[in-house]
Short mmCIF file of C-alpha atoms in Angstrom, two decimals:
data_model
loop_
_atom_site.label_atom_id
_atom_site.label_comp_id
_atom_site.label_asym_id
_atom_site.label_seq_id
_atom_site.Cartn_x
_atom_site.Cartn_y
_atom_site.Cartn_z
CA MET A 1 54.42 82.05 61.48
CA ARG A 2 52.43 78.87 61.83
CA ARG A 3 51.93 76.89 58.49
CA PRO A 4 48.35 76.74 57.10
CA LEU A 5 46.76 73.31 57.52
CA ALA A 6 45.68 71.25 54.47
CA PRO A 7 41.92 70.85 53.88
CA ILE A 8 40.45 68.13 56.11
CA PRO A 9 39.15 65.14 54.04
CA HIS A 10 35.54 64.12 54.32
CA PRO A 11 34.97 61.37 56.94
CA SER A 12 33.69 58.99 54.26
CA SER A 13 37.16 58.68 52.77
CA PHE A 14 38.82 55.42 53.93
CA ILE A 15 42.05 53.55 53.24
CA PRO A 16 42.80 49.89 54.02
CA HIS A 17 44.46 49.29 57.42
CA PRO A 18 47.85 47.54 56.82
CA LEU A 19 47.27 44.83 59.45
CA THR A 20 43.58 44.17 59.59
CA GLY A 21 42.62 45.05 56.08
CA THR A 22 39.88 47.27 57.46
CA ARG A 23 39.50 50.82 56.51
CA SER A 24 40.59 53.70 58.82
CA PRO A 25 39.58 57.32 58.54
CA THR A 26 42.42 59.32 56.94
CA TRP A 27 41.58 62.81 58.22
CA PRO A 28 42.54 62.32 61.91
CA LEU A 29 45.90 60.93 60.88
CA LEU A 30 46.52 63.73 58.43
CA LEU A 31 45.59 66.33 61.04
CA LEU A 32 47.90 64.75 63.61
CA PHE A 33 50.71 64.63 61.05
CA LEU A 34 50.29 68.26 60.13
CA LEU A 35 50.21 69.33 63.77
CA LEU A 36 53.39 67.41 64.50
CA LEU A 37 55.00 68.97 61.46
CA ALA A 38 54.02 72.44 62.56
CA PHE A 39 55.20 72.07 66.15
CA GLY A 40 58.02 69.58 65.74
CA GLY A 41 61.51 69.74 64.30
CA GLY A 42 60.32 69.75 60.73
CA CYS A 43 59.41 73.43 60.95
CA ARG A 44 60.73 76.02 63.51
CA ARG A 45 58.21 78.63 64.47
CA GLN A 46 59.19 82.30 64.35
CA PRO A 47 59.33 84.04 67.77
CA GLU A 48 56.08 85.63 68.82
CA GLY A 49 55.04 88.33 71.27
CA SER A 50 57.70 89.94 73.45
CA GLU A 51 60.49 87.73 72.14
CA ALA A 52 59.80 88.83 68.58
CA GLN A 53 59.70 92.46 69.73
CA LEU A 54 62.94 91.94 71.63
CA GLU A 55 64.65 90.59 68.52
CA GLN A 56 63.34 93.49 66.48
CA ALA A 57 64.58 95.95 69.10
CA ARG A 58 67.99 94.31 69.06
CA GLN A 59 68.13 94.58 65.28
CA SER A 60 67.08 98.23 65.43
CA LEU A 61 69.82 98.96 67.94
CA GLU A 62 72.44 97.22 65.82
CA ALA A 63 71.25 99.26 62.82
CA GLY A 64 71.68 102.49 64.76
CA GLN A 65 67.94 103.09 65.08
CA VAL A 66 68.22 103.82 68.79
CA ASP A 67 64.93 105.66 69.31
CA GLU A 68 62.99 102.88 67.62
CA ALA A 69 64.74 100.29 69.79
CA ILE A 70 63.92 102.27 72.92
CA THR A 71 60.25 102.48 71.98
CA ARG A 72 60.01 98.73 71.35
CA LEU A 73 61.78 97.91 74.60
CA GLU A 74 59.62 100.26 76.65
CA THR A 75 56.57 98.52 75.19
CA ILE A 76 57.89 95.13 76.25
CA ILE A 77 58.63 96.32 79.77
CA ALA A 78 55.21 97.93 80.10
CA GLN A 79 53.73 94.49 79.38
CA GLU A 80 56.35 92.44 81.25
CA PRO A 81 58.06 94.51 83.99
CA ASN A 82 60.19 91.54 85.09
CA HIS A 83 61.71 91.00 81.64
CA LEU A 84 65.43 91.06 82.47
CA GLU A 85 66.81 90.97 78.95
CA ALA A 86 64.54 93.82 77.84
CA ARG A 87 65.65 96.01 80.76
CA LEU A 88 69.31 95.30 80.09
CA LEU A 89 68.93 96.10 76.41
CA LEU A 90 66.94 99.24 77.23
CA GLY A 91 69.72 100.37 79.56
CA GLU A 92 72.21 99.86 76.74
CA ALA A 93 70.00 101.75 74.27
CA LEU A 94 69.47 104.67 76.64
CA GLY A 95 73.23 104.82 77.15
CA LYS A 96 73.78 105.01 73.39
CA ALA A 97 71.30 107.88 73.33
CA GLY A 98 73.29 109.65 76.04
CA ARG A 99 70.42 109.30 78.50
CA TRP A 100 72.58 107.85 81.26
CA SER A 101 70.38 108.79 84.21
CA GLU A 102 67.48 106.91 82.64
CA ALA A 103 69.81 104.01 81.90
CA VAL A 104 70.70 103.94 85.59
CA GLU A 105 67.01 103.65 86.46
CA GLN A 106 66.56 100.66 84.15
CA TYR A 107 69.63 98.82 85.41
CA GLN A 108 68.66 99.66 89.00
CA ALA A 109 65.22 98.17 88.44
CA ALA A 110 66.83 95.08 86.93
CA THR A 111 69.02 94.59 90.02
CA VAL A 112 65.99 94.84 92.29
CA LEU A 113 63.92 92.41 90.23
CA HIS A 114 66.85 90.06 89.60
CA PRO A 115 69.32 90.45 92.50
CA ASP A 116 71.43 87.52 91.28
CA ALA A 117 71.94 88.91 87.77
CA ALA A 118 75.58 89.98 87.64
CA GLU A 119 75.15 91.56 84.21
CA ALA A 120 72.57 93.96 85.66
CA PHE A 121 75.04 95.17 88.29
CA TYR A 122 77.83 95.52 85.78
CA GLY A 123 75.53 97.52 83.51
CA LEU A 124 74.47 99.68 86.45
CA GLY A 125 78.10 100.33 87.31
CA ARG A 126 78.91 101.51 83.80
CA ALA A 127 75.79 103.69 83.52
CA ALA A 128 76.19 105.21 86.99
CA PHE A 129 79.79 106.13 86.22
CA GLN A 130 78.69 107.89 83.03
CA ALA A 131 75.96 109.66 85.02
CA ASP A 132 78.61 110.84 87.51
CA GLN A 133 77.08 108.75 90.31
CA ILE A 134 80.44 107.49 91.51
CA GLU A 135 79.43 105.82 94.77
CA LYS A 136 76.60 103.92 93.08
CA ALA A 137 78.97 102.85 90.29
CA LEU A 138 81.52 101.55 92.77
CA THR A 139 78.93 99.62 94.76
CA ALA A 140 77.34 98.14 91.64
CA PHE A 141 80.63 97.01 90.13
CA ALA A 142 81.60 95.44 93.46
CA GLN A 143 78.35 93.47 93.61
CA GLY A 144 78.72 92.39 89.99
CA ALA A 145 82.23 91.16 90.71
CA ARG A 146 80.99 89.27 93.76
CA LEU A 147 78.30 87.50 91.73
CA ASP A 148 80.49 86.82 88.69
CA PRO A 149 84.22 87.38 89.27
CA ASP A 150 85.08 86.25 85.75
CA GLY A 151 82.81 88.88 84.23
CA ARG A 152 84.90 91.63 85.75
CA ASP A 153 87.51 91.41 83.00
CA ALA A 154 85.06 92.72 80.41
CA TYR A 155 84.67 95.91 82.46
CA ALA A 156 88.30 96.26 83.57
CA ASP A 157 88.83 99.69 82.01
CA ALA A 158 85.59 101.11 83.37
CA ILE A 159 86.31 99.71 86.83
CA ALA A 160 89.80 101.22 86.86
CA GLN A 161 88.35 104.60 85.91
CA VAL A 162 85.63 104.53 88.53
CA VAL A 163 88.09 103.48 91.24
CA GLN A 164 90.33 106.42 90.38
CA ALA A 165 87.36 108.79 90.30
CA GLY A 166 86.16 107.52 93.67
CA LEU A 167 89.60 107.92 95.17
CA GLU A 168 89.92 111.50 93.92
CA ALA A 169 86.42 112.42 95.08
CA GLY A 170 87.02 110.91 98.52
CA GLU A 171 90.28 112.80 98.90
CA SER A 172 88.57 116.01 97.81
CA TYR A 173 85.80 115.57 100.38
CA LEU A 174 88.40 115.00 103.09
CA SER A 175 90.35 118.11 102.14
CA LYS A 176 87.15 120.15 102.55
CA GLY A 177 86.31 118.52 105.86
CA GLU A 178 83.25 116.77 104.41
CA VAL A 179 83.95 113.55 106.27
CA ALA A 180 80.39 112.22 106.11
CA SER A 181 80.55 112.27 102.31
CA ALA A 182 84.06 110.83 102.15
CA ILE A 183 83.42 107.74 104.30
CA PRO A 184 80.83 105.85 102.19
CA LEU A 185 82.67 106.73 98.98
CA LEU A 186 86.01 105.42 100.25
CA GLN A 187 84.32 102.34 101.72
CA ALA A 188 82.95 101.60 98.26
CA VAL A 189 86.41 102.02 96.72
CA THR A 190 87.98 99.57 99.17
CA LEU A 191 85.17 97.08 98.53
CA LEU A 192 85.77 97.15 94.77
CA ALA A 193 89.56 97.52 94.94
CA PRO A 194 90.77 95.88 98.19
CA ASP A 195 94.41 96.21 97.10
CA GLN A 196 94.14 100.00 96.79
CA THR A 197 96.21 101.04 99.82
CA ARG A 198 95.62 104.76 99.30
CA ALA A 199 91.88 104.19 99.66
CA HIS A 200 92.33 102.26 102.92
CA PHE A 201 94.61 104.99 104.27
CA LEU A 202 92.18 107.80 103.42
CA LEU A 203 89.28 105.78 104.79
CA GLY A 204 91.12 105.36 108.08
CA ASN A 205 91.72 109.12 108.22
CA ALA A 206 88.08 109.88 107.51
CA LEU A 207 86.85 107.48 110.18
CA VAL A 208 89.19 108.98 112.79
CA GLN A 209 88.25 112.53 111.82
CA SER A 210 84.54 111.72 112.09
CA GLY A 211 84.83 111.96 115.87
CA ASP A 212 82.54 108.95 116.27
CA PRO A 213 84.06 106.35 118.64
CA ALA A 214 82.07 103.65 116.85
CA ASN A 215 84.16 104.28 113.72
CA LEU A 216 87.53 103.74 115.39
CA PRO A 217 87.69 99.91 115.14
CA GLN A 218 87.09 100.17 111.40
CA ALA A 219 89.80 102.85 111.20
CA VAL A 220 92.22 100.43 112.86
CA GLU A 221 91.30 97.78 110.29
CA ALA A 222 91.85 100.25 107.45
CA TYR A 223 95.36 101.14 108.62
CA GLN A 224 96.17 97.49 109.20
CA GLN A 225 95.16 96.76 105.61
CA VAL A 226 97.65 99.38 104.46
CA LEU A 227 100.40 97.91 106.61
CA LYS A 228 99.78 94.39 105.33
CA GLN A 229 100.65 95.59 101.87
CA GLU A 230 103.10 98.34 102.84
CA PRO A 231 104.76 97.40 106.14
CA ASP A 232 107.18 100.33 105.83
CA ASN A 233 104.41 102.94 105.66
CA ALA A 234 105.33 105.18 108.59
CA ALA A 235 102.29 107.45 108.18
CA ALA A 236 99.94 104.47 108.46
CA GLN A 237 101.75 103.36 111.63
CA THR A 238 101.40 106.83 113.13
CA ASN A 239 97.72 107.10 112.27
CA LEU A 240 97.12 103.60 113.62
CA GLY A 241 98.54 104.92 116.88
CA VAL A 242 96.14 107.87 116.77
CA ALA A 243 93.17 105.51 116.37
CA TYR A 244 94.33 103.37 119.28
CA TYR A 245 94.92 106.49 121.40
CA GLN A 246 91.37 107.71 120.78
CA MET A 247 90.08 104.25 121.71
CA GLY A 248 91.92 104.52 125.03
CA LYS A 249 94.31 101.71 124.09
CA LEU A 250 97.44 103.51 125.20
CA ASP A 251 99.79 100.53 125.13
CA GLU A 252 98.85 99.78 121.53
CA ALA A 253 99.15 103.46 120.62
CA ILE A 254 102.64 103.72 122.11
CA ALA A 255 103.74 100.57 120.28
CA ALA A 256 102.41 101.93 116.97
CA TYR A 257 104.16 105.29 117.47
CA ARG A 258 107.44 103.56 118.27
CA ASP A 259 107.11 101.42 115.13
CA ALA A 260 106.49 104.57 113.10
CA LEU A 261 109.56 106.29 114.55
CA ALA A 262 111.67 103.24 113.78
CA LEU A 263 110.72 103.84 110.14
CA ASP A 264 110.98 107.65 110.26
CA PRO A 265 112.84 108.95 113.33
CA GLU A 266 112.74 112.54 112.07
CA ASP A 267 108.95 112.86 112.22
CA ALA A 268 108.34 115.60 114.79
CA GLU A 269 104.58 115.06 114.99
CA THR A 270 104.98 111.38 115.83
CA HIS A 271 107.44 112.27 118.60
CA TYR A 272 104.81 114.65 119.97
CA LEU A 273 102.06 112.02 119.73
CA LEU A 274 104.24 109.48 121.52
CA GLY A 275 104.91 112.07 124.20
CA ALA A 276 101.18 112.69 124.64
CA ALA A 277 100.50 108.96 125.09
CA LEU A 278 103.36 108.62 127.57
CA LEU A 279 102.02 111.63 129.47
CA GLN A 280 98.65 109.89 129.80
CA MET A 281 100.53 106.91 131.25
CA GLU A 282 102.28 109.32 133.69
CA GLN A 283 105.67 108.38 132.28
CA PHE A 284 106.77 111.99 132.69
CA GLU A 285 110.47 111.75 131.90
CA GLU A 286 109.97 109.81 128.69
CA ALA A 287 107.15 112.15 127.70
CA ARG A 288 109.35 115.21 128.28
CA GLN A 289 112.08 113.71 126.10
CA GLU A 290 109.64 113.10 123.26
CA PHE A 291 108.21 116.64 123.44
CA GLU A 292 111.69 118.14 123.44
CA THR A 293 112.76 115.95 120.53
CA ALA A 294 109.70 117.10 118.61
CA LEU A 295 110.59 120.75 119.21
CA ALA A 296 114.21 120.16 118.25
CA GLN A 297 112.96 118.90 114.89
CA ASP A 298 110.21 121.51 114.49
CA ALA A 299 110.35 124.60 116.68
CA GLN A 300 106.94 125.74 115.37
CA LEU A 301 105.08 122.67 116.59
CA ALA A 302 102.61 124.27 119.01
CA PRO A 303 101.16 121.00 120.41
CA ALA A 304 104.61 120.06 121.75
CA TYR A 305 104.79 123.31 123.76
CA ILE A 306 101.28 122.63 125.07
CA GLY A 307 102.33 119.08 125.92
CA LEU A 308 105.26 120.35 127.98
CA GLY A 309 102.98 122.89 129.66
CA ASN A 310 100.56 120.14 130.70
CA LEU A 311 103.44 117.96 131.85
CA TYR A 312 104.73 120.64 134.23
CA LEU A 313 101.20 121.35 135.45
CA LEU A 314 100.84 117.68 136.38
CA GLN A 315 104.19 117.83 138.15
CA GLY A 316 103.07 120.86 140.19
CA ASP A 317 105.25 123.47 138.45
CA PRO A 318 102.78 126.06 137.03
CA LYS A 319 105.51 128.67 136.51
CA GLN A 320 107.45 126.40 134.14
CA ALA A 321 104.14 125.42 132.53
CA VAL A 322 103.35 129.05 131.72
CA THR A 323 106.78 129.45 130.10
CA TYR A 324 106.00 126.78 127.52
CA LEU A 325 102.31 127.60 127.12
CA GLU A 326 102.97 131.25 126.32
CA GLN A 327 105.37 130.13 123.57
CA ALA A 328 102.48 128.25 122.00
CA ARG A 329 100.08 131.24 122.07
CA PRO A 330 101.30 132.95 118.83
CA LEU A 331 101.56 129.57 117.10
CA ALA A 332 98.08 128.33 118.05
CA PRO A 333 95.90 131.36 118.86
CA ASN A 334 92.68 129.35 118.43
CA SER A 335 93.59 126.30 120.49
CA PRO A 336 91.07 125.55 123.29
CA GLU A 337 93.62 123.19 124.90
CA LEU A 338 96.13 126.02 125.17
CA TYR A 339 93.79 128.46 126.94
CA PHE A 340 92.42 125.82 129.29
CA ALA A 341 95.96 124.91 130.37
CA LEU A 342 96.89 128.59 130.70
CA GLY A 343 93.81 129.21 132.84
CA GLN A 344 94.81 126.38 135.16
CA ALA A 345 98.44 127.49 135.34
CA TYR A 346 97.68 131.15 136.09
CA ALA A 347 95.04 130.12 138.65
CA GLN A 348 97.62 127.99 140.48
CA LEU A 349 100.01 130.96 140.45
CA GLY A 350 97.31 133.17 141.98
CA GLN A 351 97.20 135.42 138.90
CA LYS A 352 93.42 135.60 138.77
CA GLU A 353 93.10 138.22 136.04
CA GLU A 354 95.32 136.29 133.61
CA ALA A 355 93.54 133.05 134.51
CA ARG A 356 90.11 134.66 133.98
CA SER A 357 91.15 136.05 130.58
CA ALA A 358 92.52 132.68 129.43
CA LEU A 359 89.39 130.81 130.51
CA GLN A 360 87.09 133.33 128.83
CA GLN A 361 89.03 132.84 125.59
CA PHE A 362 88.74 129.10 126.11
CA LEU A 363 84.94 129.26 126.40
CA ALA A 364 84.69 131.58 123.39
CA LEU A 365 86.24 128.84 121.22
CA ASN A 366 83.24 126.51 121.78
CA PRO A 367 85.09 123.57 123.33
CA PRO A 368 83.45 120.14 123.82
CA GLN A 369 80.77 120.11 126.51
CA MET A 370 82.85 118.16 129.03
CA TRP A 371 85.69 120.67 128.77
CA ARG A 372 83.27 123.58 128.82
CA GLU A 373 81.82 122.44 132.14
CA GLN A 374 85.30 122.21 133.66
CA GLY A 375 86.22 125.66 132.35
CA GLU A 376 83.04 127.22 133.69
CA LYS A 377 83.59 125.60 137.08
CA LEU A 378 87.16 126.92 137.27
CA LEU A 379 85.99 130.38 136.24
CA GLN A 380 83.35 130.38 138.99
CA GLU A 381 85.97 129.47 141.57
CA LEU A 382 88.03 132.48 140.50
CA GLU A 383 85.08 134.76 141.24
CA LYS A 384 84.90 133.69 144.90
#
């Protein structure tokens, strides 16, 4: 509070001037002195306006008077929407009241108004985690860490918890086939925890499973991140090969599969995948060996039977193709690839009824449009 000023002397009051001996009016000097005293170091003014309210809100919060603190802070923000400290303190107060969704709104507003304020992002991360908004929490913590890496230590426990929650949620989405939900969540985990190899691995899987060719380069990067930290991870090598295969990079796919088999030579699925890539390269003998090795390790692996069936079709031996394809039928009764190959094989053998039945089953399984057109064309030719 400003000090009251002393009464102003009447202008007729004079004192001798020390140099000239003349008189000088005393009241202007006294007024100047009192003003300097009030505004200078001799007397510190108490905070006024929003700053005083902010201090009172802080004191209320420290005293456990949370509702009172919230009311004061909301008043400040209504008057000064850009007040960063008030929004941060309001977020904290709302959190103490268990109103985490509202706390998220305050911290979110603070990050929009003050995009360089690391403490706003850290606060948002903590509040979003408590509000079960895992993706938002991950993204906010990552931005806070980017702006102020040293500040991350104060939130280490919360960050570890949100990373684990994000990882579990991403894995759950993947297990349910909800790839579109898994991808952004796992991307956020890898952004916040770049050393988390499990997150990179799952992200790669999600990107491959999305079926979007535009996602494949990022899938390759995800698997490569795993292999930088875990060079002996055979599963990551295999899945890297799958990503390359879907990109049409057969040489890279074959190399990745071979690296995986060097780490785990008993993996039947990788032998099959290598065989499929070799078949695309028309390296028939090597492909046959890989398919047969896969079946020697897992006699129930239907794709390996289908692979051998396709191999013999390409070599002009539909009878041998049917032998392997029919072995796959009970193992993969809903495989479009199987029925398309069977339709081709029976058509080449002149067994129109069997070919027609196989192709009708193929079309009933809703294959991709390109395959559907080929199946319909082959079926029309059988009707001639």
